Coordinates of C-alpha atoms in Angstrom, one line a residue:
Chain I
X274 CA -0.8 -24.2 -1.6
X275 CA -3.8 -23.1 0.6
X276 CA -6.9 -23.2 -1.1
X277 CA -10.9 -21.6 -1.3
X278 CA -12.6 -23.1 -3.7
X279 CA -16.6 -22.0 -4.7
X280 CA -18.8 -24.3 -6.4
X281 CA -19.4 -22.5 -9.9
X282 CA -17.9 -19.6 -11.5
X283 CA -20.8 -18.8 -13.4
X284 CA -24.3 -19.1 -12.7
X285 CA -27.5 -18.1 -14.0
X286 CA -30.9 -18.9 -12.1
X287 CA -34.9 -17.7 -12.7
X288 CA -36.6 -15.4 -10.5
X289 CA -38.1 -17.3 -7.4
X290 CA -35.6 -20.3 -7.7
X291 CA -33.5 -21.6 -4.5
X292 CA -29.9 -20.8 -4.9
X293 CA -27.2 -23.1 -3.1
X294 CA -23.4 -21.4 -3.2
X295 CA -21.0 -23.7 -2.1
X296 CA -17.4 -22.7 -0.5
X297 CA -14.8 -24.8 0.8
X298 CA -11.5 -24.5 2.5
X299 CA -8.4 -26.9 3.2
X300 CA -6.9 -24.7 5.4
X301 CA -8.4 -25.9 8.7
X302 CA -9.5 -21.9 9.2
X303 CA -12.3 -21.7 11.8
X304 CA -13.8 -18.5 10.1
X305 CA -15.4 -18.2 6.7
X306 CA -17.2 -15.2 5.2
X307 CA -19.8 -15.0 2.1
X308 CA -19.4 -11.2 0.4
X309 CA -20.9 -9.6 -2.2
X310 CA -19.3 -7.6 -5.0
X311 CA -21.1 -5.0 -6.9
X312 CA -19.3 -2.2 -9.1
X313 CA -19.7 1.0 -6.9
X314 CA -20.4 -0.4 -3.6
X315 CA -17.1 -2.6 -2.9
X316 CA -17.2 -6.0 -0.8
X317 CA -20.5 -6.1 1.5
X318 CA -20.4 -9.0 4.3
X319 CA -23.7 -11.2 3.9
X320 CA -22.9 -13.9 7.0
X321 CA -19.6 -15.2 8.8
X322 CA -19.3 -18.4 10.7
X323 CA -16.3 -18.4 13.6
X324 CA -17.1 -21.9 13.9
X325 CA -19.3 -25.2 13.1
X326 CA -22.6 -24.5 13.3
X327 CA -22.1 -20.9 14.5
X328 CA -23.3 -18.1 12.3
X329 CA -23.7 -14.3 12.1
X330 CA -25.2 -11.8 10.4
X331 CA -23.3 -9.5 8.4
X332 CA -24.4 -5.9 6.7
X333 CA -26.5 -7.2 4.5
X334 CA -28.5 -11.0 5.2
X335 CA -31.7 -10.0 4.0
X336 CA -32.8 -12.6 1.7
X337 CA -29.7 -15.0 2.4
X338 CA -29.1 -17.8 4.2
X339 CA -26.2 -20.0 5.4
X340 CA -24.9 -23.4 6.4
X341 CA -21.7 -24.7 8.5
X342 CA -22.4 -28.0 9.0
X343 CA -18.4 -29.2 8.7
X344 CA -15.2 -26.8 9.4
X345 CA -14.5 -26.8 6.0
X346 CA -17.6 -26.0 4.3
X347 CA -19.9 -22.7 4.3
X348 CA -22.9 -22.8 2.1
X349 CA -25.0 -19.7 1.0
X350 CA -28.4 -20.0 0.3
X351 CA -30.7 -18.0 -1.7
X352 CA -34.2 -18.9 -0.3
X353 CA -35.9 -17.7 -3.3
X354 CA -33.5 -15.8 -5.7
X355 CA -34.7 -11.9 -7.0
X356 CA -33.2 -9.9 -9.9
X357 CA -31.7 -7.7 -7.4
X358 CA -29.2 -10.6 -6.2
X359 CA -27.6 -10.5 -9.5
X360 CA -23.7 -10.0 -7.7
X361 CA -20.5 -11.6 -7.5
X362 CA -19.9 -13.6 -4.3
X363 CA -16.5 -14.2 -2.7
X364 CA -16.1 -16.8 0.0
X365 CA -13.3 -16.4 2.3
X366 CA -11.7 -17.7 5.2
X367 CA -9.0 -16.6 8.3
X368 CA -8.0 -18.6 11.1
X369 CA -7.1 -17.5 14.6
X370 CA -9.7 -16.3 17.3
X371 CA -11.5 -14.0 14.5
X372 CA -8.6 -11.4 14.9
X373 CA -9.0 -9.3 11.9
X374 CA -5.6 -8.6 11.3
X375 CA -4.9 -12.1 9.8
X376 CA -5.1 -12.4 6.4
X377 CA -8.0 -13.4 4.7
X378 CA -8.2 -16.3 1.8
X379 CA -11.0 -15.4 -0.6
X380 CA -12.0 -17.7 -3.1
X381 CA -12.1 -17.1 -7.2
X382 CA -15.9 -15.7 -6.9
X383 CA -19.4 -17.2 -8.0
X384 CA -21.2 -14.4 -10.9
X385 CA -24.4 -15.1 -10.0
X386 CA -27.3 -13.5 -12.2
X387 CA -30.6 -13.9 -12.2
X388 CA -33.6 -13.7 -14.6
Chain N
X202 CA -13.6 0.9 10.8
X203 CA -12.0 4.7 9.8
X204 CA -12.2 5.4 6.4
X205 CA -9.6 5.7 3.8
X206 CA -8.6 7.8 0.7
X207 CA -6.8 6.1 -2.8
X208 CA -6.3 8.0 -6.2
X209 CA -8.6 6.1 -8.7
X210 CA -6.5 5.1 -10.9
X211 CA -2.6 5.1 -11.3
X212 CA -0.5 3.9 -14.9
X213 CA 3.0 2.7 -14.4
X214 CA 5.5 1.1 -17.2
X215 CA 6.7 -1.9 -16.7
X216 CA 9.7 -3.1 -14.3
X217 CA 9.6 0.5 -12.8
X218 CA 8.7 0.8 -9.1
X219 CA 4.8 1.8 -8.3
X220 CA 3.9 3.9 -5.2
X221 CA 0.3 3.7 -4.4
X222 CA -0.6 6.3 -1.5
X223 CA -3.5 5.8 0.4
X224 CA -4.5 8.7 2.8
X225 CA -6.1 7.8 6.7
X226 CA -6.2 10.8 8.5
X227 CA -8.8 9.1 11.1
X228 CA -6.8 6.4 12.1
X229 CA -6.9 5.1 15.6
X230 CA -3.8 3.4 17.7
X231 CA -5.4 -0.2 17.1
X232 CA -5.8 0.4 13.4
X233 CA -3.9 -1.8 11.4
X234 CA -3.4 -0.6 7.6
X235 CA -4.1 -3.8 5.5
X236 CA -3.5 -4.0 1.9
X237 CA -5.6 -6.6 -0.6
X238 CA -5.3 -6.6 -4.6
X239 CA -7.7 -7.8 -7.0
X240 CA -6.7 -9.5 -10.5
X241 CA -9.7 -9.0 -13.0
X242 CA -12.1 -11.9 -12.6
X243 CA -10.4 -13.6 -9.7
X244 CA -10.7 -12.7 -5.7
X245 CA -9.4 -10.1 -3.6
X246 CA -5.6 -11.4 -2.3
X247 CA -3.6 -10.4 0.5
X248 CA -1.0 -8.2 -0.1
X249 CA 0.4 -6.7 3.0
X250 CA -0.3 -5.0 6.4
X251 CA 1.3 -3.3 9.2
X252 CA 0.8 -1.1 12.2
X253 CA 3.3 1.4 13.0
X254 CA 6.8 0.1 11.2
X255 CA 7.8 -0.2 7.8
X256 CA 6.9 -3.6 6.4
X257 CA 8.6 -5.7 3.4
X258 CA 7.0 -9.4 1.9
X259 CA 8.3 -11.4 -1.3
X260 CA 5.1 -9.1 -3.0
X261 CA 5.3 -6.0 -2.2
X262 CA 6.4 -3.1 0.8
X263 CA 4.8 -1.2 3.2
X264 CA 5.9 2.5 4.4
X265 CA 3.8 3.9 6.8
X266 CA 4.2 7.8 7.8
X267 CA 5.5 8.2 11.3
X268 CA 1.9 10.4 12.1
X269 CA 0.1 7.2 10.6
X270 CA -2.3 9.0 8.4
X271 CA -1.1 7.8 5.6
X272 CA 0.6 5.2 3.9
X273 CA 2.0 3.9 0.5
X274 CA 2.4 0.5 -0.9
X275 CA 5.5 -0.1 -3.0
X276 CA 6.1 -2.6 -5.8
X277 CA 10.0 -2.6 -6.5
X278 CA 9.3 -3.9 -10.4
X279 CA 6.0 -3.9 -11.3
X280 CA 5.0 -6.3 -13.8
X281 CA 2.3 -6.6 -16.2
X282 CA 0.7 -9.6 -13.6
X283 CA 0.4 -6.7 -10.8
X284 CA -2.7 -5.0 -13.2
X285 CA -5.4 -4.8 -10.8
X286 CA -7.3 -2.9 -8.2
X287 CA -5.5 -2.1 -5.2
X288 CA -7.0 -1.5 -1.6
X289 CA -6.1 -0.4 1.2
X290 CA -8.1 -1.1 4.5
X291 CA -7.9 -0.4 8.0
X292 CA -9.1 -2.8 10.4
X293 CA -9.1 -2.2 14.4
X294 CA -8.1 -5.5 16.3
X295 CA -11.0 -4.7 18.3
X296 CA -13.5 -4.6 15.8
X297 CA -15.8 -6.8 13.9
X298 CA -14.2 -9.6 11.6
X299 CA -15.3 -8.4 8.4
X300 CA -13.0 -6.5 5.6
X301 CA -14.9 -3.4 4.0
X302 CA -13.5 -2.6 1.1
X303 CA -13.5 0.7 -1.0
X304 CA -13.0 1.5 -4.5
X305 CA -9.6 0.9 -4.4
X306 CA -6.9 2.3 -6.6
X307 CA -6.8 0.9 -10.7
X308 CA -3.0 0.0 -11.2
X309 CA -2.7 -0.2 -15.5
X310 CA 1.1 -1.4 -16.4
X311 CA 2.3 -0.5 -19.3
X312 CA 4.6 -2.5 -21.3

């Protein structure tokens, strides 16, 4: 059973504090995602990686971060978190040559607020 | 990525077939019409997509009108595990990788 699996399901940080989202796939897929869900404005792409080390910036990487340092793993960071990055973040992945017509595997979702 | 249409919200009893319409009147040739669901508190999942023909899975089937501007995904017996939000999504093989979803269409299922 192919899996994404996300570091926490729940988290709550303080204003100012560094945020690490973790994300991990055993599917061998060479492209991973970070979203963000919020109620009104449906799934928003932060950053996606096509491949170790490679990243690119979605619609919306003000204030974010990321990491691909193995296939398998795609870290967000939060440099230094804000009440207005309060969201829910979805990981996913697709393999292929980033054609967008394969499915995507999202992951169970981080609720991330902050105080 | 052309937009779409979906009712809000849709109620359907339970093992009774759903059709969920979604309207894309913009649609280009290298559109493919993707569907994803979302259970409450999980993530989106893969449903189903196609590009011009008729389309059937273990989950769930996809018609698509022969002008392509609109579509319907059909459940055959909806159960009370297909409660969620339903989208449907266009996305050009040319374009960039990411999905853009909408507000999708709220399936309830009655028992």
């Amino acid at each position: 059973d192919v899996k994404v699996t996300q570091s926490s399901r729940y988290l709550v940080k303080r204003t100012g504090e560094k945020v690490f989202l973790e994300c991990v796939q055993d599917m061998d897929h060479e492209n991973m995602f970070w979203y963000r869900q919020d109620p009104g404005l449906g799934l928003r792409l932060i950053y996606f990686s096509y491949d170790v080390k490679m990243k690119e910036k979605g619609d919306i990487p003000e204030g974010y971060s990321v990491s691909r340092e193995k296939k398998e793993r795609f870290s967000l960071i939060l440099e230094s978190a804000s009440t207005n990055q309060t969201s829910m973040y979805l990981c996913a992945s697709t393999n292929g040559g980033g054609h967008t017509y394969n499915e995507q595997f999202f992951g169970p979702g981080t609720r991330l607020t902050v105080l | 990525d052309a937009k779409t249409t979906q009712p809000n919200s849709m109620e359907s009893n339970e093992e009774e077939p759903v059709h969920l319409p979604c309207n894309h009147s913009t649609i280009s040739g290298t559109d493919y019409i993707h569907w994803y669901r979302q259970l409450p508190s999980q993530g989106p999942e893969y449903v189903i997509h196609g590009l011009t023909s008729n389309v059937n899975n273990r989950m769930a089937s996809l018609a698509i009108a022969e002008d392509r501007k609109s579509s319907t995904l059909i459940l055959h017996r909806a159960t009370l595990r297909d409660a969620a939000v339903y989208y449907c999504i266009l996305i050009s093989s040319g374009s960039a990788r990411q999905l853009t979803f909408g507000s999708g269409t709220q399936l309830t299922v009655l028992p």
